[in-house]
Coordinates of N, CA and C in Angstrom, one line a residue:
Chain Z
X1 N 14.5 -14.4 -10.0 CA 14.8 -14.1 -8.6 C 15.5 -12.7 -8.4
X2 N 14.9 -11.8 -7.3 CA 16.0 -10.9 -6.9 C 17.3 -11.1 -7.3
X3 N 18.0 -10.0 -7.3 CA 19.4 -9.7 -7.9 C 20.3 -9.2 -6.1
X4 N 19.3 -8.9 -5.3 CA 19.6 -8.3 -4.2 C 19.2 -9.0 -3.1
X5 N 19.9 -8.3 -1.5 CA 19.7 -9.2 -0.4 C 19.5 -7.8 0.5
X6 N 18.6 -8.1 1.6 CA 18.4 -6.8 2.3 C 17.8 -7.7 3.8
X7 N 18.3 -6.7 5.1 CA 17.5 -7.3 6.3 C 16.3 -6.9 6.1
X8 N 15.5 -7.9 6.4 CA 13.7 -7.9 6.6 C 13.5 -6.9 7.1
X9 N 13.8 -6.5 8.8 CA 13.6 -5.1 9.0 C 14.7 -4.9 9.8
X10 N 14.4 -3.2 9.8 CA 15.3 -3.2 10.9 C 14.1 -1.9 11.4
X11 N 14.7 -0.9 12.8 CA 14.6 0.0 13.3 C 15.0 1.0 13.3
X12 N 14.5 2.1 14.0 CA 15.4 3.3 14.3 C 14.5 4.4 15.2
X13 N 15.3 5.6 15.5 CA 14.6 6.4 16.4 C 14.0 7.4 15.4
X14 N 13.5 8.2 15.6 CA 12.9 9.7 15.2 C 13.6 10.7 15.1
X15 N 14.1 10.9 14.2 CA 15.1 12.4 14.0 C 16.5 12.0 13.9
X16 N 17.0 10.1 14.0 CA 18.0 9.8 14.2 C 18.5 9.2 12.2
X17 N 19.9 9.1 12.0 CA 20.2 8.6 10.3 C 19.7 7.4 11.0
X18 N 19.7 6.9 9.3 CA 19.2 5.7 9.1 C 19.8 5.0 8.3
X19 N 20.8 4.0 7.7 CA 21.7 3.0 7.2 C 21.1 2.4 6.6
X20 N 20.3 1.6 5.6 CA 19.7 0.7 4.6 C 20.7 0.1 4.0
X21 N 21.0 -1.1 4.2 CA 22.3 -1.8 3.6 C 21.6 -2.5 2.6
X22 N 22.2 -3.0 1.4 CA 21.7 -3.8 0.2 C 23.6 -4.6 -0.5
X23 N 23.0 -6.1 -0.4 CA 23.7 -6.5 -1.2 C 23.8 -7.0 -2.4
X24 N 24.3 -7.1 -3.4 CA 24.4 -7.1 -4.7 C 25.1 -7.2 -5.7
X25 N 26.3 -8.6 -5.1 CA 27.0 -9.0 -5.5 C 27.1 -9.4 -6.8
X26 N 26.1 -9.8 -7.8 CA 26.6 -10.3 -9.0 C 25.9 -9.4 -9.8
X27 N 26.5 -7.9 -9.2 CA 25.3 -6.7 -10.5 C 26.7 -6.7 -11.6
X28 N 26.3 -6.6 -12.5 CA 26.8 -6.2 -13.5 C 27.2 -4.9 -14.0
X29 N 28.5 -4.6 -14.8 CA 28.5 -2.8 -15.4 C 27.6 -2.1 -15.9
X30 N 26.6 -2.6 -16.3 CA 25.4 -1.9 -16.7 C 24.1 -1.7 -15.5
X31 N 23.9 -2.2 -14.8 CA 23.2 -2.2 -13.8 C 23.2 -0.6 -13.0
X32 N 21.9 -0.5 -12.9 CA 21.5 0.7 -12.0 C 21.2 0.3 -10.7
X33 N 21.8 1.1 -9.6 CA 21.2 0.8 -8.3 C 19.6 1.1 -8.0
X34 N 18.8 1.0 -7.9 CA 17.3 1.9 -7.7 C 16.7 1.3 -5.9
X35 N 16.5 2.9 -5.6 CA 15.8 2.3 -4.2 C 14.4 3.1 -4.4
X36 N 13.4 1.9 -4.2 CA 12.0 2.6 -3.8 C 11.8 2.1 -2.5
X37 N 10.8 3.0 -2.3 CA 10.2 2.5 -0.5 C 8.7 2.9 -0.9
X38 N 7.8 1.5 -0.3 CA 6.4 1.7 -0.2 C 5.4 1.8 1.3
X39 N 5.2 3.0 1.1 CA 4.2 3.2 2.3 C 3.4 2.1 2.5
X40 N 2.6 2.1 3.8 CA 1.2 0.9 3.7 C 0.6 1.7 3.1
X41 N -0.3 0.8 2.5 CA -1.7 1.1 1.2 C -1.3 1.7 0.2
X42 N 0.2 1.9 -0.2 CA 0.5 2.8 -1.1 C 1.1 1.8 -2.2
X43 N 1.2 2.6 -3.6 CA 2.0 1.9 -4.6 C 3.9 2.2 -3.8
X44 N 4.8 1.5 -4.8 CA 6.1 2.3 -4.1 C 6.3 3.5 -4.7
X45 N 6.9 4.4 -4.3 CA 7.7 5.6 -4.9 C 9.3 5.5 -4.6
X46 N 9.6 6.2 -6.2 CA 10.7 6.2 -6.1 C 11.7 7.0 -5.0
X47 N 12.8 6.7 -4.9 CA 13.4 7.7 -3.3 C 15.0 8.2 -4.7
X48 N 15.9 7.2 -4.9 CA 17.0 7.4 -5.5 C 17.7 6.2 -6.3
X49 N 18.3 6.7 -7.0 CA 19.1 5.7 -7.9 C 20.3 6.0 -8.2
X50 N 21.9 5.5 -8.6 CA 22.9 5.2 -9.0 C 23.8 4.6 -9.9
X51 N 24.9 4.6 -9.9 CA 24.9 3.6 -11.0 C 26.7 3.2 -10.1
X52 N 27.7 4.3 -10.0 CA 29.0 4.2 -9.7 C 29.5 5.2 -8.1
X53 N 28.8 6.6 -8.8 CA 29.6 7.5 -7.8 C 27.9 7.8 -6.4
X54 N 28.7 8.2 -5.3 CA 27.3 8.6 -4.4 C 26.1 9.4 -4.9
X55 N 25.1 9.4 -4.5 CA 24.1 10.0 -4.9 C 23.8 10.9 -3.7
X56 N 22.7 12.3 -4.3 CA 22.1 12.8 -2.8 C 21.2 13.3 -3.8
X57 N 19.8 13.3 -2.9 CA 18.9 14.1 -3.2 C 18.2 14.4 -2.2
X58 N 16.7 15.3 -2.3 CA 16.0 15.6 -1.3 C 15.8 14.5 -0.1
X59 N 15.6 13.5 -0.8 CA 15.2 12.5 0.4 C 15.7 11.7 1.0
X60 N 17.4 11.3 0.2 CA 18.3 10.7 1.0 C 19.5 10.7 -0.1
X61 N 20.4 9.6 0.6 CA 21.8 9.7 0.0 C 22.0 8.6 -0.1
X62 N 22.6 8.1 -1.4 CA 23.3 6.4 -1.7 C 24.6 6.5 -1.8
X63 N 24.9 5.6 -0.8 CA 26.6 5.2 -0.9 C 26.8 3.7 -1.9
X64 N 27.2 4.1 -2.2 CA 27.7 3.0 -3.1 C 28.8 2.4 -3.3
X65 N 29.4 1.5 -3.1 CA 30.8 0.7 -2.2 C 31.4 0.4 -3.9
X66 N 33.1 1.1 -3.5 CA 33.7 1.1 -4.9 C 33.5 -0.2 -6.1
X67 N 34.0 -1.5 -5.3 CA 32.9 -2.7 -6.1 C 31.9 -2.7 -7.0
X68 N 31.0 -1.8 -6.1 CA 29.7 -1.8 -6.1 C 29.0 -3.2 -6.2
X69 N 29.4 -4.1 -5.4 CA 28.8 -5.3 -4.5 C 27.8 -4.9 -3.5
X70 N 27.9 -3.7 -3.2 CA 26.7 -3.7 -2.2 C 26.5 -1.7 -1.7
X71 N 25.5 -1.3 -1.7 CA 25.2 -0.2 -1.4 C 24.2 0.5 0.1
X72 N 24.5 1.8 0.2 CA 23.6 1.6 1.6 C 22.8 3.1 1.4
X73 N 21.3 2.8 1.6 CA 20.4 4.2 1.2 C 20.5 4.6 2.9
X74 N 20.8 5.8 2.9 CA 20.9 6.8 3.7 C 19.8 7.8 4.4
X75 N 18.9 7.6 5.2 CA 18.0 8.6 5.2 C 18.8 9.6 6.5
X76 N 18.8 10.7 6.4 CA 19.7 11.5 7.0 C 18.8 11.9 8.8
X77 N 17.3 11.8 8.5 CA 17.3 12.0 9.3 C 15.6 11.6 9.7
X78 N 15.7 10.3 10.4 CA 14.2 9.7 10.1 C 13.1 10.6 10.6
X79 N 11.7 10.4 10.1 CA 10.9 10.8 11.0 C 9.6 9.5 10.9
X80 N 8.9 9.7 11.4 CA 7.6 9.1 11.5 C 7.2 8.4 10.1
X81 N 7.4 9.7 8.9 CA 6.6 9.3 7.5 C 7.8 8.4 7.2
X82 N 8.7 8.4 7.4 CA 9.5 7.0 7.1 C 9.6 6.0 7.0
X83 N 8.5 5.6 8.0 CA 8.4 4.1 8.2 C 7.7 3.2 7.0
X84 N 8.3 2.5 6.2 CA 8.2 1.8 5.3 C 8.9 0.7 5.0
X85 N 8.3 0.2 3.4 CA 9.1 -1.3 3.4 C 10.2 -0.2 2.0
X86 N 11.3 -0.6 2.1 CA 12.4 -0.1 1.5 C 12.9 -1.0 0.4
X87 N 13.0 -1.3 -1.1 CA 13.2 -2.0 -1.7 C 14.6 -1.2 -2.4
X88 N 15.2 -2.2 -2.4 CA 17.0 -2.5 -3.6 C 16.9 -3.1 -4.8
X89 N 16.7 -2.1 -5.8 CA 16.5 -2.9 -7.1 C 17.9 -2.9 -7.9
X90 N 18.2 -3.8 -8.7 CA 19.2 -3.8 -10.3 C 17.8 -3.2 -10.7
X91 N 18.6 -2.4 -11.8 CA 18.0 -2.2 -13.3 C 19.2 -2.0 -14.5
X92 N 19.0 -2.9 -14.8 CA 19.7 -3.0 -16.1 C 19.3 -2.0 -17.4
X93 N 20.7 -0.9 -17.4 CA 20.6 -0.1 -18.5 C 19.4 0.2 -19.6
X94 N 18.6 1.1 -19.4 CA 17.4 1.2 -20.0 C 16.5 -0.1 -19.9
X95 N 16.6 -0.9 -19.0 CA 15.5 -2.1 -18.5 C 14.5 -1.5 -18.1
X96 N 13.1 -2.5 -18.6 CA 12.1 -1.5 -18.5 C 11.1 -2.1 -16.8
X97 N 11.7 -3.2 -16.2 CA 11.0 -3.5 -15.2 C 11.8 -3.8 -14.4
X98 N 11.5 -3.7 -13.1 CA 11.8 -4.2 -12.1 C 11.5 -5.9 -11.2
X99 N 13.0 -6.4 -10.4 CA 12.8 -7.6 -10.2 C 12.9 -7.5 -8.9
X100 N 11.7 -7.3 -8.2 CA 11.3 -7.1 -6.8 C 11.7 -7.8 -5.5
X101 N 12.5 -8.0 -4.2 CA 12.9 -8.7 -3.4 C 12.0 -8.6 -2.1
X102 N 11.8 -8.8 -1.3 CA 11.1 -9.0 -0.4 C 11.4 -7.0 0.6
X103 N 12.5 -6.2 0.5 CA 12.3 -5.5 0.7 C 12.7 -5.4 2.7
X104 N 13.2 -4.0 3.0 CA 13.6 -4.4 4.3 C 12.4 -4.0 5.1
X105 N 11.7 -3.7 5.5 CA 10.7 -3.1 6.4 C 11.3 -2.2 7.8
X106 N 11.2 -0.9 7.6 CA 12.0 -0.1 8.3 C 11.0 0.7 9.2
X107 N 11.2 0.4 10.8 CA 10.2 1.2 11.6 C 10.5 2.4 12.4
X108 N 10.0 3.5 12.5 CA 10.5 4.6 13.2 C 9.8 4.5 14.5
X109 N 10.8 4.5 15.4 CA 10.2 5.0 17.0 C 10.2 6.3 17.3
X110 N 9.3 6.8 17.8 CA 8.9 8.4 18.4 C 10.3 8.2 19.6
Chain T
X1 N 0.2 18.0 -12.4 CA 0.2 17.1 -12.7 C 0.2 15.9 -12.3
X2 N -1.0 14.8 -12.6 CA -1.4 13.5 -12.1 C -0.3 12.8 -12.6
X3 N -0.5 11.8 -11.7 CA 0.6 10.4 -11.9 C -0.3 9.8 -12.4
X4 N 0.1 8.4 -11.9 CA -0.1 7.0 -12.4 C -1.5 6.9 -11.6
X5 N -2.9 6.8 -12.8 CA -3.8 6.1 -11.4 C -4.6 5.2 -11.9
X6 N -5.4 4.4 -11.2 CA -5.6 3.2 -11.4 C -7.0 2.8 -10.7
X7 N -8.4 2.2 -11.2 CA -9.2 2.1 -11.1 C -9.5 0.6 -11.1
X8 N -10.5 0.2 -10.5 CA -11.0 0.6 -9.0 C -9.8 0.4 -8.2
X9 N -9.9 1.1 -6.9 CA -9.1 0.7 -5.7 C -9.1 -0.2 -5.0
X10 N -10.6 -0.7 -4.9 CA -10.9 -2.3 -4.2 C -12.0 -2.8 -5.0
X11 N -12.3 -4.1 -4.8 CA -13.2 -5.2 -5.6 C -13.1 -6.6 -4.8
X12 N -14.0 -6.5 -4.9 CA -14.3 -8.4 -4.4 C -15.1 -8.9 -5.3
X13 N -14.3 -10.2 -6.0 CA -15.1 -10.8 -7.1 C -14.6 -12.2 -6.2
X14 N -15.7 -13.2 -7.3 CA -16.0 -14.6 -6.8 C -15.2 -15.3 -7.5
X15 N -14.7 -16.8 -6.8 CA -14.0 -17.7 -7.8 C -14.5 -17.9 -8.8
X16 N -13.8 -17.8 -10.2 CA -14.4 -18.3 -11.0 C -14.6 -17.4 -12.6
X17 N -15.1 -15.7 -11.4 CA -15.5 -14.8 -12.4 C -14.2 -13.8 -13.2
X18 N -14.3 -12.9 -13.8 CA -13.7 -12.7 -14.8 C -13.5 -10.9 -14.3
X19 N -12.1 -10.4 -14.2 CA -12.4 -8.9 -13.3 C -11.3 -7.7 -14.5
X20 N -11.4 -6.8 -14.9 CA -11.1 -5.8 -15.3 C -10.1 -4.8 -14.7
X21 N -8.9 -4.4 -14.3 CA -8.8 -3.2 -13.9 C -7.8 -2.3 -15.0
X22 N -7.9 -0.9 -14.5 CA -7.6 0.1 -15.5 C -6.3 1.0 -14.5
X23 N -5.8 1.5 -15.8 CA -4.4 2.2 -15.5 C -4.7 3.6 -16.5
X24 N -4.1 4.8 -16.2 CA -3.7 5.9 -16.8 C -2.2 6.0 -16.2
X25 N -1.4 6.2 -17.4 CA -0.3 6.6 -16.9 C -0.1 8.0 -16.7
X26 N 1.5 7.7 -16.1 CA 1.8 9.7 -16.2 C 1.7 10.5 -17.5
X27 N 1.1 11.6 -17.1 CA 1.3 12.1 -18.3 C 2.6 12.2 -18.9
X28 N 3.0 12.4 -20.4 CA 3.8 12.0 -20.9 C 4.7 10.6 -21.2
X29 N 4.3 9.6 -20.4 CA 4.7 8.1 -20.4 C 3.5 7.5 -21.5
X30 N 4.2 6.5 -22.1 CA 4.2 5.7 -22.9 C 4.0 4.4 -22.9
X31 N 4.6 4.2 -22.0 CA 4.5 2.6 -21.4 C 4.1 2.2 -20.0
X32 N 3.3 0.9 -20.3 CA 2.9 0.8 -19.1 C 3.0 -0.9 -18.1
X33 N 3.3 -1.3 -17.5 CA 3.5 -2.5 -17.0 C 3.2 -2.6 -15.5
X34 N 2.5 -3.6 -15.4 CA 1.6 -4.3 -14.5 C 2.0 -5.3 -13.5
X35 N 2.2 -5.3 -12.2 CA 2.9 -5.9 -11.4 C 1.4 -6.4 -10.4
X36 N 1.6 -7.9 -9.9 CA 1.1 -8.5 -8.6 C 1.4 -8.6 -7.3
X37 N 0.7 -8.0 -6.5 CA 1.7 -7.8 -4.9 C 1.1 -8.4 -4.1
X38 N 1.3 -10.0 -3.7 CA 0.5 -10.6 -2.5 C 1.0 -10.0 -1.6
X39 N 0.4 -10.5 -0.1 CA 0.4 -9.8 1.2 C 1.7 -10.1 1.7
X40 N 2.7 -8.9 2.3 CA 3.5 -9.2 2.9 C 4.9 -9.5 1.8
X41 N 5.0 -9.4 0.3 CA 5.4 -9.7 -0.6 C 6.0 -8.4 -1.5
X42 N 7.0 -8.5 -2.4 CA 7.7 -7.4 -2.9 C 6.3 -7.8 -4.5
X43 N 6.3 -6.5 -4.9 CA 5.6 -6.6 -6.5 C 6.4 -7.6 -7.4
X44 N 5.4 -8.3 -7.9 CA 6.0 -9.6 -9.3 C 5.6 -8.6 -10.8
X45 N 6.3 -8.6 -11.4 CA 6.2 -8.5 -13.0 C 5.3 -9.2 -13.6
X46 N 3.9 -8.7 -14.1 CA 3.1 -9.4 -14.6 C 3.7 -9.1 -16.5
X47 N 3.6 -8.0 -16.9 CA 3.5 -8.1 -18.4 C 3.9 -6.2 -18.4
X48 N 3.9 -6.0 -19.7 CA 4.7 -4.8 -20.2 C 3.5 -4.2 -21.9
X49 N 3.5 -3.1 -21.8 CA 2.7 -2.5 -22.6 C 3.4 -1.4 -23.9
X50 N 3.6 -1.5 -24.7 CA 4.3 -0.3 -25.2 C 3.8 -0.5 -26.6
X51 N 3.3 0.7 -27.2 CA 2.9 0.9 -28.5 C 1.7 -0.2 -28.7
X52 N 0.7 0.0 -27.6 CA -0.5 -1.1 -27.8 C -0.1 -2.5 -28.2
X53 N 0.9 -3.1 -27.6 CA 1.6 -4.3 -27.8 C 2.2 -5.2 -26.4
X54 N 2.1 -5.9 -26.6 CA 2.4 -6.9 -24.9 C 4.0 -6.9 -25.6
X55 N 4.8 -6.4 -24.7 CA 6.4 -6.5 -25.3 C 7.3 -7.4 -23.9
X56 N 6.8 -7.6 -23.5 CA 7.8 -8.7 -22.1 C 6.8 -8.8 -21.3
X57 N 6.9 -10.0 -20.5 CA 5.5 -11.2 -19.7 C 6.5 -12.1 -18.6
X58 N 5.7 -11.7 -17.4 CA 6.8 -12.5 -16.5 C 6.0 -13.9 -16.1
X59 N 6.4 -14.6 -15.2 CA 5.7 -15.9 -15.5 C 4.7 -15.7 -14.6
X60 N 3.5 -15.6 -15.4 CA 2.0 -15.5 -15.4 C 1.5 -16.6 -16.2
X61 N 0.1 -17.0 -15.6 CA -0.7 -18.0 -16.8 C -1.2 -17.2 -17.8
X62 N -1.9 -17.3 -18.8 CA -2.8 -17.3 -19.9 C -3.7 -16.2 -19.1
X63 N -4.5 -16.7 -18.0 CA -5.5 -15.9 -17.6 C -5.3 -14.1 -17.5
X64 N -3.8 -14.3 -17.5 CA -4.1 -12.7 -17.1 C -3.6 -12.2 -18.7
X65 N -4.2 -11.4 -18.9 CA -4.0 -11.1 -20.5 C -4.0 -9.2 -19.8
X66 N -4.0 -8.6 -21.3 CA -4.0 -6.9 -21.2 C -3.8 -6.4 -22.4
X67 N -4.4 -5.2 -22.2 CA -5.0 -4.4 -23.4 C -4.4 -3.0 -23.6
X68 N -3.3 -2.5 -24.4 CA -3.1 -0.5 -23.9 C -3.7 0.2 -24.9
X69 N -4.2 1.0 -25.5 CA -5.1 2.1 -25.9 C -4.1 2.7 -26.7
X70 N -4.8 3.7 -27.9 CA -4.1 4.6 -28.3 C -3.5 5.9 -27.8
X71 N -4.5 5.9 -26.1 CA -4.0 7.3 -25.3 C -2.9 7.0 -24.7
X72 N -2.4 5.2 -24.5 CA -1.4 4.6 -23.5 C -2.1 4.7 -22.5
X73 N -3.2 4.4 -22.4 CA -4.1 3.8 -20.6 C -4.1 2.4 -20.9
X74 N -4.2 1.7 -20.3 CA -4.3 0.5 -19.9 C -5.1 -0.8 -19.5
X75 N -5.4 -1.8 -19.3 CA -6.3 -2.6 -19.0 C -5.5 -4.1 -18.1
X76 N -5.7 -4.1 -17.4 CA -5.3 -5.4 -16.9 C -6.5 -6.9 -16.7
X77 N -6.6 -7.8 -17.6 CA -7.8 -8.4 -17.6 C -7.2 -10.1 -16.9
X78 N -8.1 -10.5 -15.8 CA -7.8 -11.8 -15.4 C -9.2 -12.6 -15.2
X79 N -9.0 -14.1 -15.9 CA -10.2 -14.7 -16.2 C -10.1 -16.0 -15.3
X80 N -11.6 -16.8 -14.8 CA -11.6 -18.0 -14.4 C -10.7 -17.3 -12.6
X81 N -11.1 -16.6 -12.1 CA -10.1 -16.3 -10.8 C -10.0 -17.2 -10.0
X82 N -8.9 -17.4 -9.5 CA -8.6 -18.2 -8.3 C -8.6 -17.5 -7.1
X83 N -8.5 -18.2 -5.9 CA -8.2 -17.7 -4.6 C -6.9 -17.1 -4.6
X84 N -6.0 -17.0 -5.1 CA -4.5 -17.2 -4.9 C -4.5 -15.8 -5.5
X85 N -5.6 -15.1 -6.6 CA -5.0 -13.9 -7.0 C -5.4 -12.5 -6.7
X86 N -5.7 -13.0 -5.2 CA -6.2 -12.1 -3.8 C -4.8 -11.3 -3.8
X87 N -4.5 -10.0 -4.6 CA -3.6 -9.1 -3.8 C -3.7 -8.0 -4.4
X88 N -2.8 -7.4 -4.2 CA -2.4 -5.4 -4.8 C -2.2 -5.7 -6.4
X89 N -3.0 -4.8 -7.0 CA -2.4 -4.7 -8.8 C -1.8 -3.5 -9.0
X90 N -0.7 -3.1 -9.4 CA 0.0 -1.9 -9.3 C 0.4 -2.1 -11.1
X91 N 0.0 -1.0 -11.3 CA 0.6 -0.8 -12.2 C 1.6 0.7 -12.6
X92 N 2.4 0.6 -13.4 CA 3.6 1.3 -13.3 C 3.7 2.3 -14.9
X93 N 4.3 3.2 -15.0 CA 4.6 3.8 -16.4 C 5.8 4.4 -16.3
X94 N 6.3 5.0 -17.7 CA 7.4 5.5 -17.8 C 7.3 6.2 -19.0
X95 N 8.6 7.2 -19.6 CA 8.5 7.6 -21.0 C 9.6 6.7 -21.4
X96 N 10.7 7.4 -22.0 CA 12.0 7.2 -22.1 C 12.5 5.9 -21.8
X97 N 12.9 5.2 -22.4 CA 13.9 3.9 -21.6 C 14.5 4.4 -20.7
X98 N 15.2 4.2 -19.2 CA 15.4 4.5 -18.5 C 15.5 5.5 -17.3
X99 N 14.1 6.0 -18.1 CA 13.6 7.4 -16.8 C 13.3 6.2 -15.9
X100 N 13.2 7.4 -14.8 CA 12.7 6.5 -13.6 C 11.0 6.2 -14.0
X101 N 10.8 5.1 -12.7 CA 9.1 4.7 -13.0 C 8.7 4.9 -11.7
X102 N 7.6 5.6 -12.4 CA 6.2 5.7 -11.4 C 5.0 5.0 -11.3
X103 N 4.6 4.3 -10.3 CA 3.7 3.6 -9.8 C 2.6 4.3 -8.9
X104 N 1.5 3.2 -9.7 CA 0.4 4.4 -9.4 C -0.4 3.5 -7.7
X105 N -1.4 4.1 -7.1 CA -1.7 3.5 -6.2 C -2.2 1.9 -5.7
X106 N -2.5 1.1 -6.5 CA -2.7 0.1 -7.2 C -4.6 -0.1 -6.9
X107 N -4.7 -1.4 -7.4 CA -6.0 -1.7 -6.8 C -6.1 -2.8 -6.6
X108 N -6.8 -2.7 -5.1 CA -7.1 -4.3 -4.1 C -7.9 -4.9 -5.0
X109 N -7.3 -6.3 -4.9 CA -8.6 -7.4 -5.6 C -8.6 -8.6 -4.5
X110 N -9.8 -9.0 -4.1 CA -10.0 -10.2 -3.3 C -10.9 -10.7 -3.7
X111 N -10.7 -11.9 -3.4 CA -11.3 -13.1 -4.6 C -11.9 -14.3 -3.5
X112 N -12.9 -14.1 -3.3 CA -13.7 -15.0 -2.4 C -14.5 -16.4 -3.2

């Protein structure tokens, strides 16, 4: 079973941040945070990953809650190609697969 | 440079019969593992490929077996098909133990 819990979907506007919450209460010290998001018809792609301190890269920002019980992927500024299903993975220290959750499904309004 | 790709894209085979699909990984990846995505559903872990060797198998039957090559391309083989294994086959690669992984487009299978 998933390691993580996420809302099914949520919304947002066009050009507005975007908040992806993920909970993940029984990760472990070795555990990696990993967020992919999969387009329709697409495989997923990777977006970012963590482990303790915040992340940022081109496509967004992970907060990561001192615990690290629970984290939130950040898109700074939606647009249209955004709209996707958004997945919260563990990965366990050099683990070579992923244990997939149902994923939030995130819609952009014009 | 190509990613992860995967052959065919779509297929419609009949209950019963026996279907093939193929993976190239990234260049430079080594490993390769194979995941099932019914409709509306996150990817399941089918099995794991490394050094032409099945090295970890998620709970799958017998039927779905797989093959990796000396180049590290891939084979995903499922026999006797059911209705039920109507979904996305994605398969995934990597190099390094915990580089990130890349997933290639997958390919539609429906099973009539």
């Amino acid at each position: 079973d998933a390691k993580t819990t996420q809302p099914n979907s949520m919304e947002s506007n066009e050009e507005e941040p975007v908040h992806l919450p993920c909970n993940h209460s029984t990760i472990s010290g070795t555990d990696y945070i990993h967020w992919y998001r999969q387009l329709p018809s697409q495989g997923p792609e990777y977006v970012i990953h963590g482990l303790t301190s915040n992340v940022n890269n081109r496509m967004a920002s992970l907060a990561i809650a001192e615990d690290r019980k629970s984290s939130t992927l950040i898109l700074h500024r939606a647009t249209l190609r955004d709209a996707a299903v958004y997945y919260c993975i563990l990965r366990e220290n050099y683990g070579q697969n992923f244990v997939f959750g149902p994923g939030t499904r995130l819609s952009v309004l014009p | 440079d190509a990613g992860v790709t995967q052959s065919p894209t779509h297929l419609i085979k009949t209950r019963g019969q026996q279907v093939t699909l193929r993976c190239s990984p990234k260049s430079g990846h080594d490993t390769v593992s194979w995941y099932q995505q019914a409709l509306g559903q996150g990817p399941q872990f089918i099995f794991q490929y490394y050094e032409e060797e099945e090295r970890q198998r998620g709970n799958f039957p017998d039927r779905f077996s797989g093959h990796q090559f000396p180049n590290y391309s891939s084979e995903l083989n499922v026999n006797a098909l059911l209705l039920g294994d109507s979904a996305l086959y994605l398969c995934a690669s990597y190099g390094r133990p915990g580089n990130t992984i890349y997933f290639g487009e997958g390919s539609w299978l429906t099973v009539v």
